[in-house]
Structure formats: structure tokens, C-alpha cells
Coordinates of C-alpha atoms (C1' of nucleotides) in Angstrom, one line a residue:
Chain E
X1058 CA -13.4 30.2 -33.0
X1059 CA -10.7 33.0 -32.8
X1060 CA -8.3 32.2 -35.8
X1061 CA -5.8 34.9 -35.0
X1062 CA -3.5 33.8 -37.6
X1063 CA -1.0 36.2 -38.8
X1064 CA 1.4 34.9 -41.4
X1065 CA 0.4 34.9 -45.0
X1066 CA 1.1 32.1 -47.6
X1067 CA 1.2 28.5 -47.4
X1068 CA 0.8 26.6 -44.1
X1069 CA 3.5 24.1 -43.0
X1070 CA 3.2 20.4 -43.5
X1071 CA 0.5 19.1 -45.7
X1072 CA -2.7 20.0 -44.2
X1073 CA -5.8 18.7 -46.1
X1074 CA -7.4 21.9 -46.0
X1075 CA -9.9 21.2 -48.8
X1076 CA -11.1 18.0 -47.1
X1077 CA -11.5 20.1 -43.8
X1078 CA -13.5 22.7 -45.5
X1079 CA -15.8 19.9 -47.0
X1080 CA -16.4 18.3 -43.7
X1081 CA -17.3 21.6 -42.2
X1082 CA -19.5 22.4 -45.0
X1083 CA -21.2 19.0 -45.0
X1084 CA -22.3 19.3 -41.3
X1085 CA -23.4 22.9 -41.8
X1086 CA -25.4 22.5 -44.9
X1087 CA -27.0 19.4 -43.4
X1088 CA -27.9 21.2 -40.3
X1089 CA -29.2 24.7 -41.8
X1090 CA -29.7 24.1 -45.6
X1091 CA -28.2 26.0 -48.4
X1092 CA -29.3 29.6 -48.0
X1093 CA -28.8 30.2 -44.3
X1094 CA -25.1 29.0 -44.1
X1095 CA -22.5 31.8 -45.3
X1096 CA -19.2 30.9 -46.6
X1097 CA -17.7 33.2 -44.0
X1098 CA -19.3 31.0 -41.2
X1099 CA -17.9 27.9 -42.9
X1100 CA -14.5 29.4 -43.2
X1101 CA -14.4 30.6 -39.4
X1102 CA -15.5 27.2 -38.3
X1103 CA -12.9 25.5 -40.5
X1104 CA -10.3 28.0 -39.4
X1105 CA -9.7 29.1 -42.9
X1106 CA -9.8 32.3 -44.9
X1107 CA -13.2 32.6 -46.8
X1108 CA -11.2 33.1 -50.0
X1109 CA -9.9 29.5 -49.9
X1110 CA -13.5 28.2 -50.5
X1111 CA -13.7 30.1 -53.9
X1112 CA -10.3 29.0 -54.6
X1113 CA -11.0 25.4 -54.0
X1114 CA -14.4 24.8 -55.1
X1115 CA -15.0 27.9 -57.4
X1116 CA -18.2 29.1 -55.8
X1117 CA -20.8 28.6 -53.0
X1118 CA -22.7 26.4 -55.5
X1119 CA -19.5 24.4 -56.3
X1120 CA -18.9 23.9 -52.6
X1121 CA -22.5 22.4 -52.4
X1122 CA -22.3 20.3 -55.2
X1123 CA -19.1 18.8 -53.8
X1124 CA -21.1 18.0 -50.5
X1125 CA -23.8 16.5 -52.6
X1126 CA -21.1 14.3 -54.4
X1127 CA -20.0 13.3 -50.9
X1128 CA -23.3 12.0 -50.1
X1129 CA -24.4 10.8 -53.3
X1130 CA -24.5 6.9 -53.4
X1131 CA -26.2 4.4 -55.5
X1132 CA -29.5 2.9 -54.5
X1133 CA -28.5 -0.5 -54.4
X1134 CA -30.5 -1.2 -51.3
X1135 CA -33.5 -1.4 -53.8
X1136 CA -31.7 -3.6 -56.1
X1137 CA -30.8 -6.2 -53.4
X1138 CA -34.5 -6.3 -52.4
X1139 CA -35.8 -7.0 -55.9
X1140 CA -35.0 -10.7 -56.5
X1141 CA -37.1 -13.3 -54.9
X1142 CA -40.6 -14.4 -54.8
X1143 CA -42.6 -12.0 -56.8
X1144 CA -45.8 -12.6 -54.5
X1145 CA -43.9 -10.7 -51.6
X1146 CA -41.9 -8.4 -53.7
X1147 CA -43.7 -5.2 -52.4
X1148 CA -43.1 -6.1 -48.8
X1149 CA -39.3 -6.7 -49.6
X1150 CA -39.0 -3.2 -51.4
X1151 CA -41.0 -1.3 -48.8
X1152 CA -39.0 -2.9 -45.9
X1153 CA -35.7 -2.0 -47.7
X1154 CA -36.9 1.5 -48.4
X1155 CA -38.2 2.2 -45.0
X1156 CA -35.2 0.7 -43.4
X1157 CA -32.9 3.0 -45.2
X1158 CA -35.0 6.2 -44.7
X1159 CA -35.8 5.5 -41.2
X1160 CA -32.1 5.4 -40.2
X1161 CA -31.6 8.9 -38.7
X1162 CA -28.3 9.8 -40.3
X1163 CA -28.9 8.2 -43.6
X1164 CA -32.5 9.6 -43.6
X1165 CA -31.4 13.1 -42.9
X1166 CA -28.8 12.9 -45.8
X1167 CA -31.6 11.7 -48.3
X1168 CA -34.2 14.0 -47.4
X1169 CA -31.5 16.8 -47.5
X1170 CA -30.7 15.8 -51.3
X1171 CA -34.4 15.6 -52.2
X1172 CA -34.9 19.1 -50.9
X1173 CA -31.8 20.3 -52.5
X1174 CA -32.9 18.9 -55.8
X1175 CA -36.3 20.8 -55.7
X1176 CA -34.4 24.0 -55.6
X1177 CA -32.0 23.5 -58.5
X1178 CA -32.8 22.6 -62.0
X1179 CA -29.7 20.6 -62.5
X1180 CA -29.9 18.6 -59.4
X1181 CA -33.4 17.9 -60.3
X1182 CA -32.3 16.5 -63.5
X1183 CA -29.7 14.3 -61.7
X1184 CA -32.4 12.8 -59.4
X1185 CA -34.7 12.4 -62.2
X1186 CA -32.3 10.2 -63.9
X1187 CA -31.4 8.2 -60.8
X1188 CA -35.0 7.6 -60.0
X1189 CA -36.0 6.6 -63.6
X1190 CA -33.1 4.4 -64.4
X1191 CA -32.1 2.8 -61.0
X1192 CA -35.6 2.5 -59.6
X1193 CA -38.3 2.2 -62.3
X1194 CA -36.3 0.4 -65.0
X1195 CA -35.1 -2.2 -62.6
X1196 CA -38.6 -2.8 -61.2
X1197 CA -39.9 -2.9 -64.6
X1198 CA -37.4 -5.7 -65.8
X1199 CA -38.1 -7.6 -62.5
X1200 CA -41.9 -7.7 -63.1
X1201 CA -41.9 -8.1 -66.8
X1202 CA -45.0 -8.6 -68.8
X1203 CA -46.9 -6.1 -70.9
X1204 CA -47.0 -2.5 -69.6
X1205 CA -44.1 -3.4 -67.3
X1206 CA -42.8 0.1 -67.4
X1207 CA -46.1 1.6 -66.8
X1208 CA -46.6 -0.8 -63.8
X1209 CA -43.3 0.0 -62.6
X1210 CA -43.8 3.7 -62.8
X1211 CA -47.1 3.2 -60.8
X1212 CA -45.1 1.4 -58.0
X1213 CA -42.5 4.0 -58.1
X1214 CA -45.0 6.7 -57.6
X1215 CA -46.3 4.9 -54.5
X1216 CA -42.7 4.6 -53.2
X1217 CA -42.1 8.3 -54.0
X1218 CA -45.4 9.2 -52.3
X1219 CA -44.3 7.5 -49.0
X1220 CA -41.0 9.2 -49.0
X1221 CA -42.3 12.5 -49.8
X1222 CA -45.3 12.3 -47.2
X1223 CA -43.5 10.5 -44.5
X1224 CA -40.0 11.9 -44.6
X1225 CA -40.3 15.3 -46.5
X1226 CA -43.5 16.6 -45.5
X1227 CA -44.0 14.5 -42.4
X1228 CA -47.7 14.4 -42.6
X1229 CA -49.8 12.5 -40.2
X1230 CA -50.5 9.7 -39.9
X1231 CA -47.8 8.6 -42.3
X1232 CA -44.9 10.1 -40.3
X1233 CA -45.8 8.2 -37.0
X1234 CA -47.0 4.9 -38.4
X1235 CA -44.6 2.0 -37.8
X1236 CA -42.7 0.4 -40.6
X1237 CA -44.8 -2.9 -40.2
X1238 CA -48.2 -0.8 -40.2
X1239 CA -47.0 1.2 -43.4
X1240 CA -45.9 -2.2 -45.1
X1241 CA -49.4 -3.7 -44.2
X1242 CA -51.3 -0.7 -45.6
X1243 CA -49.4 -0.4 -48.8
X1244 CA -48.2 -3.7 -50.0
X1245 CA -51.7 -4.8 -51.2
X1246 CA -51.7 -1.4 -53.4
X1247 CA -48.3 -2.1 -54.8
X1248 CA -49.1 -5.8 -55.6
X1249 CA -52.3 -4.7 -57.3
X1250 CA -50.5 -2.1 -59.3
X1251 CA -47.7 -4.6 -60.2
X1252 CA -49.5 -7.7 -61.0
X1253 CA -53.1 -7.2 -61.7
X1254 CA -54.2 -7.0 -65.1
X1255 CA -55.9 -3.8 -65.8
X1256 CA -59.4 -4.0 -67.1
X1257 CA -59.8 -3.2 -70.9
X1258 CA -60.7 0.4 -70.0
X1259 CA -63.9 0.4 -71.8
X1260 CA -66.9 1.4 -69.8
X1261 CA -65.3 4.0 -67.8
X1262 CA -67.1 5.5 -64.9
X1263 CA -67.8 9.1 -65.5
Chain X
X322 CA -36.4 49.7 -67.6
X323 CA -35.1 53.3 -66.8
X324 CA -37.4 54.7 -64.1
X325 CA -36.0 58.2 -64.4
X326 CA -38.4 59.6 -62.0
X327 CA -37.2 62.8 -60.2
X328 CA -39.7 64.1 -58.1
X329 CA -40.1 62.8 -54.3
X330 CA -43.1 62.2 -52.3
X331 CA -46.4 60.7 -53.1
X332 CA -47.5 60.0 -56.8
X333 CA -50.6 61.8 -58.2
X334 CA -53.8 60.1 -58.5
X335 CA -54.4 56.8 -56.8
X336 CA -52.0 54.3 -58.4
X337 CA -52.4 50.9 -56.9
X338 CA -48.8 50.5 -56.6
X339 CA -49.1 47.5 -54.1
X340 CA -51.0 45.5 -56.3
X341 CA -48.7 46.2 -59.3
X342 CA -45.7 45.1 -57.1
X343 CA -47.7 42.0 -56.4
X344 CA -48.2 41.3 -59.8
X345 CA -44.8 41.6 -61.0
X346 CA -43.5 39.7 -58.0
X347 CA -46.0 36.8 -58.8
X348 CA -44.9 36.5 -62.4
X349 CA -41.2 36.8 -61.6
X350 CA -41.3 34.4 -58.5
X351 CA -43.3 31.9 -60.8
X352 CA -40.8 32.1 -63.6
X353 CA -37.5 32.2 -61.7
X354 CA -38.1 31.0 -58.1
X355 CA -37.4 32.8 -54.9
X356 CA -33.6 33.1 -54.6
X357 CA -32.9 34.2 -58.3
X358 CA -35.2 37.2 -58.1
X359 CA -34.0 40.4 -56.5
X360 CA -36.0 43.0 -55.1
X361 CA -34.5 45.6 -57.2
X362 CA -35.4 43.9 -60.3
X363 CA -38.9 43.5 -59.2
X364 CA -38.9 47.3 -58.3
X365 CA -37.6 48.2 -61.7
X366 CA -39.9 46.2 -63.5
X367 CA -42.8 47.7 -61.6
X368 CA -41.2 51.2 -62.1
X369 CA -41.1 51.5 -58.4
X370 CA -38.4 52.4 -55.7
X371 CA -37.2 49.3 -54.2
X372 CA -37.7 50.6 -50.8
X373 CA -41.4 50.6 -51.5
X374 CA -41.4 46.8 -51.3
X375 CA -40.2 46.8 -47.7
X376 CA -42.7 49.4 -47.1
X377 CA -45.5 47.5 -48.1
X378 CA -44.5 43.9 -47.4
X379 CA -41.9 44.2 -44.7
X380 CA -39.4 42.0 -46.4
X381 CA -38.7 39.9 -49.3
X382 CA -40.0 36.9 -47.5
X383 CA -43.3 38.9 -46.8
X384 CA -43.5 39.6 -50.5
X385 CA -43.1 36.1 -51.2
X386 CA -45.9 35.1 -48.7
X387 CA -48.2 37.6 -50.2
X388 CA -47.8 36.0 -53.6
X389 CA -48.4 32.6 -52.1
X390 CA -51.6 33.9 -50.4
X391 CA -52.6 35.1 -54.0
X392 CA -52.1 31.5 -55.1
X393 CA -53.3 29.5 -52.3
X394 CA -56.6 28.1 -52.7
X395 CA -58.6 25.1 -50.9
X396 CA -58.4 21.4 -52.5
X397 CA -62.2 21.4 -53.0
X398 CA -61.6 19.6 -56.3
X399 CA -60.8 16.5 -54.1
X400 CA -64.0 17.3 -51.8
X401 CA -66.1 17.2 -54.9
X402 CA -64.7 13.9 -56.2
X403 CA -65.3 12.1 -52.9
X404 CA -69.0 11.3 -52.8
X405 CA -70.4 8.6 -55.1
X406 CA -69.9 5.0 -55.6
X407 CA -67.1 3.7 -53.3
X408 CA -66.1 1.1 -56.1
X409 CA -65.0 3.8 -58.3
X410 CA -63.8 6.4 -55.8
X411 CA -60.0 5.8 -56.7
X412 CA -60.9 6.7 -60.5
X413 CA -62.9 9.9 -59.6
X414 CA -60.1 11.2 -57.1
X415 CA -57.4 10.3 -59.7
X416 CA -59.1 12.1 -62.5
X417 CA -59.9 15.0 -60.4
X418 CA -56.5 15.5 -59.3
X419 CA -54.8 14.9 -62.7
X420 CA -57.1 17.3 -64.3
X421 CA -56.3 19.9 -61.8
X422 CA -52.6 19.4 -62.1
X423 CA -52.6 19.1 -65.9
X424 CA -54.0 22.4 -66.4
X425 CA -50.8 24.3 -67.5
X426 CA -51.5 27.5 -65.4
X427 CA -52.7 25.8 -62.4
X428 CA -50.4 23.1 -62.3
X429 CA -47.4 25.6 -62.6
X430 CA -48.8 27.3 -59.4
X431 CA -49.3 24.2 -57.6
X432 CA -45.7 22.9 -58.4
X433 CA -44.4 26.2 -57.5
X434 CA -46.1 26.1 -54.0
X435 CA -44.8 22.6 -53.5
X436 CA -41.3 23.7 -54.2
X437 CA -41.7 26.8 -52.0
X438 CA -42.8 24.6 -49.1
X439 CA -39.7 22.3 -49.3
X440 CA -37.5 25.3 -48.9
X441 CA -39.2 27.0 -45.7
X442 CA -40.1 25.3 -42.7
X443 CA -43.0 27.6 -42.2
X444 CA -44.7 27.0 -45.4
X445 CA -43.9 23.3 -45.0
X446 CA -46.1 23.3 -41.9
X447 CA -48.8 25.0 -43.7
X448 CA -48.8 22.3 -46.5
X449 CA -48.6 19.5 -44.0
X450 CA -51.7 21.0 -42.4
X451 CA -53.7 21.4 -45.6
X452 CA -52.5 17.8 -46.9
X453 CA -53.4 16.1 -43.6
X454 CA -56.7 18.0 -42.8
X455 CA -58.3 18.5 -46.2
X456 CA -57.0 15.3 -47.9
X457 CA -56.3 12.5 -45.7
X458 CA -59.0 13.1 -43.0
X459 CA -61.5 13.6 -45.9
X460 CA -60.6 10.4 -47.5
X461 CA -60.8 8.6 -44.2
X462 CA -64.2 9.8 -43.2
X463 CA -65.3 8.7 -46.5
X464 CA -64.0 5.3 -46.7
X465 CA -64.6 4.6 -42.9
X466 CA -64.2 1.2 -41.4
X467 CA -61.3 0.1 -39.2
X468 CA -57.9 1.7 -39.8
X469 CA -59.7 4.3 -41.8
X470 CA -57.0 6.9 -41.2
X471 CA -54.4 4.4 -42.0
X472 CA -56.0 3.5 -45.2
X473 CA -56.5 6.9 -46.2
X474 CA -52.9 7.9 -45.4
X475 CA -51.7 5.0 -47.8
X476 CA -54.0 6.4 -50.6
X477 CA -52.7 10.0 -49.9
X478 CA -49.3 8.7 -50.2
X479 CA -50.1 7.3 -53.7
X480 CA -51.6 10.6 -54.7
X481 CA -48.4 12.4 -53.3
X482 CA -46.3 10.2 -55.3
X483 CA -47.9 10.8 -58.6
X484 CA -47.7 14.5 -58.0
X485 CA -44.1 14.5 -57.0
X486 CA -43.2 12.0 -59.7
X487 CA -45.1 13.4 -62.7
X488 CA -45.2 17.2 -61.8
X489 CA -42.2 18.0 -59.6
X490 CA -39.7 15.4 -60.7
X491 CA -41.0 14.8 -64.2
X492 CA -39.9 11.4 -64.3
X493 CA -40.5 9.0 -67.2
X494 CA -42.7 7.3 -68.0
X495 CA -44.9 9.1 -65.3
X496 CA -44.6 12.5 -66.9
X497 CA -45.6 11.4 -70.2
X498 CA -48.4 8.8 -69.7
X499 CA -51.8 10.0 -70.4
X500 CA -54.5 10.6 -67.8
X501 CA -56.3 7.6 -68.7
X502 CA -53.1 5.2 -68.6
X503 CA -52.3 6.6 -65.2
X504 CA -55.7 6.1 -63.9
X505 CA -55.6 2.5 -65.2
X506 CA -52.4 1.8 -63.7
X507 CA -52.9 3.4 -60.3
X508 CA -56.6 2.9 -59.6
X509 CA -56.4 -0.8 -58.7
X510 CA -53.6 0.1 -56.1
X511 CA -55.7 2.6 -54.6
X512 CA -58.7 0.4 -54.3
X513 CA -56.5 -2.3 -52.8
X514 CA -55.4 0.0 -50.2
X515 CA -58.6 1.5 -49.4
X516 CA -60.9 -1.4 -49.3
X517 CA -59.0 -4.6 -48.9
X518 CA -58.6 -5.9 -45.5
X519 CA -55.1 -6.4 -44.5
X520 CA -53.9 -10.0 -43.6
X521 CA -53.2 -10.4 -40.0
X522 CA -49.4 -9.7 -40.4
X523 CA -48.4 -12.9 -38.8
X524 CA -46.2 -15.1 -40.9
X525 CA -44.3 -12.1 -42.4
X526 CA -41.9 -12.7 -45.2
X527 CA -38.3 -12.0 -44.3
Chain W
dA1369 C1' 19.9 27.6 -55.2
dC1370 C1' 16.6 28.9 -58.6
dT1371 C1' 12.3 28.4 -60.5
dA1372 C1' 7.8 26.9 -61.0
dC1373 C1' 3.8 26.0 -58.8
dA1374 C1' 0.3 25.4 -55.0
dT1375 C1' -1.6 27.5 -51.1
dT1376 C1' -2.9 31.1 -48.3
dT1377 C1' -4.0 35.9 -46.4
dC1378 C1' -5.6 40.4 -47.2
dA1379 C1' -8.0 44.1 -49.2
dA1380 C1' -11.3 45.6 -51.9
dC1381 C1' -15.5 45.1 -55.0
dC1382 C1' -20.1 44.9 -55.9
dA1383 C1' -24.9 43.3 -55.5
dT1384 C1' -28.4 42.7 -52.1
dG1385 C1' -31.9 43.3 -48.5
dA1386 C1' -33.0 46.5 -45.3
dT1387 C1' -33.8 50.9 -42.5
dG1388 C1' -34.5 56.0 -41.6
dA1389 C1' -35.0 60.7 -42.6
dA1390 C1' -37.1 63.8 -45.9
dT1391 C1' -40.6 65.1 -48.9
dA1392 C1' -45.0 65.3 -51.3
dA1393 C1' -49.6 64.0 -52.1
dA1394 C1' -54.1 62.5 -50.2
dT1395 C1' -57.4 62.7 -46.6
dC1396 C1' -59.7 64.2 -42.4
dC1397 C1' -61.9 67.8 -39.6
dG1398 C1' -63.1 72.1 -38.2
Chain U
dC820 C1' -61.4 76.4 -47.6
dG821 C1' -57.1 75.5 -44.4
dG822 C1' -54.4 73.2 -41.3
dA823 C1' -53.1 68.5 -39.1
dT824 C1' -52.4 64.0 -40.0
dT825 C1' -51.9 59.8 -42.6
dT826 C1' -50.2 57.6 -46.4
dA827 C1' -47.0 57.1 -50.0
dT828 C1' -42.7 57.9 -52.3
dT829 C1' -37.7 58.8 -53.0
dC830 C1' -32.9 58.9 -51.5
dA831 C1' -29.0 58.1 -48.8
dT832 C1' -26.9 54.8 -46.3
dC833 C1' -25.7 50.2 -43.8
dA834 C1' -24.4 45.6 -42.9
dT835 C1' -23.8 41.4 -45.0
dG836 C1' -22.3 38.0 -48.3
dG837 C1' -20.2 36.1 -52.4
dT838 C1' -16.2 36.9 -55.3
dT839 C1' -11.9 38.5 -57.2
dG840 C1' -7.0 40.0 -57.5
dA841 C1' -2.6 41.0 -55.8
dA842 C1' 0.9 39.8 -52.6
dA843 C1' 3.1 36.6 -49.7
dT844 C1' 4.8 32.2 -48.3
dG845 C1' 5.6 27.7 -48.5
dT846 C1' 6.8 23.0 -51.4
dA847 C1' 8.7 20.6 -55.3
dG848 C1' 11.6 19.9 -59.3
dT849 C1' 16.2 20.6 -61.5

DNA sequence: ACTACATTTCAACCATGATGAATAAATCCG
DNA sequence: CGGATTTATTCATCATGGTTGAAATGTAGT
């Protein structure tokens, strides 16, 4: 808590100060979000001068970006769930997604990243690319057929909705349903969207 | 820009300063978000002393809340779309939702509110209540039957996904599909989720 | 050892949100 | 109308927080 350091200049040995700042920042940002956390508090907890953060990361946003980089990782969970019997693809994908997000630590990180993305245009662009390329395009090439991308986009929207509703917004009953209940409720919809051929769109209601 | 006012005390006449501050704040918040906008810049644009904002609204958050109150409005669009032939309910609901969000001004406001909600726990709670009560519960009582709430939640998740994917994240191809294409792609899924009886869940795949 | 470079502390800056006192207009009440 | 009270407004000032620049001190290269 109390740093009480006196001497100026470089410390002895090779203390990985940068990594330590990053670790503290990670835990503080995850716990309290971006705005509430002050650089000075991070510096204090890391037993380091606040100016060091600017030195290493340029700015508070820079530090935040570094933390995000620490967290960012490819969504290969989805990729692993795609191959297999097309008839049960929705179940596999949903189970994979729910499994990842329901893990407490992992889910906290992912939710945090989504929240962060809604606050910053640049991060939003990043997330957009990842979702578009790694999720929708992958699903599209798996299902194939006419309108593959449109179908995949619809399925992606369903996944996004579960994520937003259950993990970000935490709205009932989405938040408290079990994974099996969710899969039972959602899989038919995803199957319909992916594999049912749309009717010719003539004769629309209303 | 330059206020240049000298005299202290109350102004002459009955200038509705409060409303003017609110108007400026609204446009600035909508344009640049919460964090980027400074009270002083709002005050300058409204040709008003910055302290007046604290006087009228208590704090920056208070001002923000007032702006949100200005924007907040019940989702009766959905309510109006619910009654009618159950077979085409998904089409009606989707069309109503897309119509509202595709309106530029209205869509900007709604997207803004969702973004705001992801930044503040209190606002998040508010949005959660609205979505839970005004959307999911309404849909549930409309479809009825066993598991009505679960089915409604699944449908709500699909709607939320479209909103998040198309209007917040703006991911392709969701963002550029026409309303008709989206309805064609999504309605079967929503119909399946609302009206298809789930299979008994025995004999699960994987 | 000397020099170049990396790391660290300290002091200060400046912008921001907030507060309190002083002042002036508007309103109320006789 | 005239004083008391309430409401609106300005100014000065504070505390906090991100950022910067200079100085100090270590480490590495030659």
C-alpha cells in the first residue's frame, strides 16, 4: 500500500515493471470498468509511479488496449463446433457458445470486451471484423447453398441475441435458464433459419 | 462561442435556460457520447455558466439522465404488432421493429440508449426491466401454451440479436440487408421458436 | 571508465466536474 | 407600491486525474 520509496532512477535487477502494471490494470479494469479506474490507483497497487504508465503505454487508452490485447483470443471454439452432422449443427454451436460464456472467468472477460467495444469506435470496428469474418463467414461456408451468407447472418444474429440478452443485459428468463433449456428453445429456430428454404416472398402478410 | 457576459445575477425576462441546456446536451451527447462531452463545452454552446448545469441537474450524470428521460419512450410499437394471426406474428413483429430502428433519427436515439446502458449499471437495470416486462412478457402472453416464457425469451433473443448485430455492431451482411430480406431470413426461425414443440430432449447429440 | 540508453522519481501543468459565496432579477404578500 | 423570499446567475476556487518534462539512477556496450 504505502510505497515509501525514496531513491530515484532505475531499480536494481530486472523487474518486469511493465508486466506488473499490466497485471494490475487487467484486474482493476475487469473489476470496475474503464472510467472508474484511475491511473494513480493502478500505479499505487503496482507500487509504481503513475508516470511510468504513460512511459510504457503512452496513455490510459493505450494501457486499456494492452489489456484488451491480453484478453483477445480467436473464437476457435466455434470453429471446432462446426464440422459434423448438419442436422445437429445448431445444438453443437449453441452448446459450444454457452459453454464458453458460462465459464465464470472467461465469461467475465468476454462480456467486458463487448462492453468495451460499445464505448469505443475503434474497438467496435475490431469486434465487427471478428464477428463478420470468424463467425458469419465460417457458418456460411459450412451450410452452403443459396443465400448462405444471409442464412448465416440470421443464425449469427440469434447467437448474438443470446449473448447480449443472457450475459450483457442479463434479462429474465434468459439469464437463469439452463444451457439445456436454452438449446432446446433455440435450436429449432436456428435450424429453420439455416436450412429451411424461404418461401418466395410473394403474397406477403401486411 | 465567446460569452463575454459581464453582469452577475439573474437574467432579464424569462429565458428557459434549463430547456436550452437540455437541448444542447441532447445534441452533444447524441453526437459524441457521454465521456467525450465536457460540461464546459455544453455551457459554452448554450451561452451559460458551467455552474448552472450543476445547479439545474446536480451533476453530469444527472444531466445525462435528463437527456435519456427526454428520449425514453415505451415500446408500444411492439405491442401494436402483437395481436393478429399467430401464423404471421413473426413477420409483423420483425417489420415493426425494423421500421422503428431503420428510421434514422429514431434509430440513432435507440442505439444511443443501448450504448449508454452498457456503460452504467443503473441504466442497464432500467433497460433490463423494460425488455423483460414490455417485450418478453408481452410476447409470452400472446403465444401462450407450455413454456410460453421460455419460447418468448428465445424470440426476444432473436430480436435482440438483430438489433445488436445490425444497429449497434453494424456487422455485414446484417447491416446492409433490406428489411424484406431480413424478415424472410428470420421469420422462419422465430416461428419455429415460438410454435414448434421442442422434442423431449432425450437422446441428445454429443 | 566512458558513453549511450532504459527506467524511474518528482514536480508541475492543465482540463474537468463540482461547490459555495455573492449578486441580481422575479415573485409573493401586505 | 415596498420589503421579504425565492429563484437564477456569475465568479472564485477546490480536488482529482491524465499527461509531460526534467533530473536521477541504473544497465549495457566499447
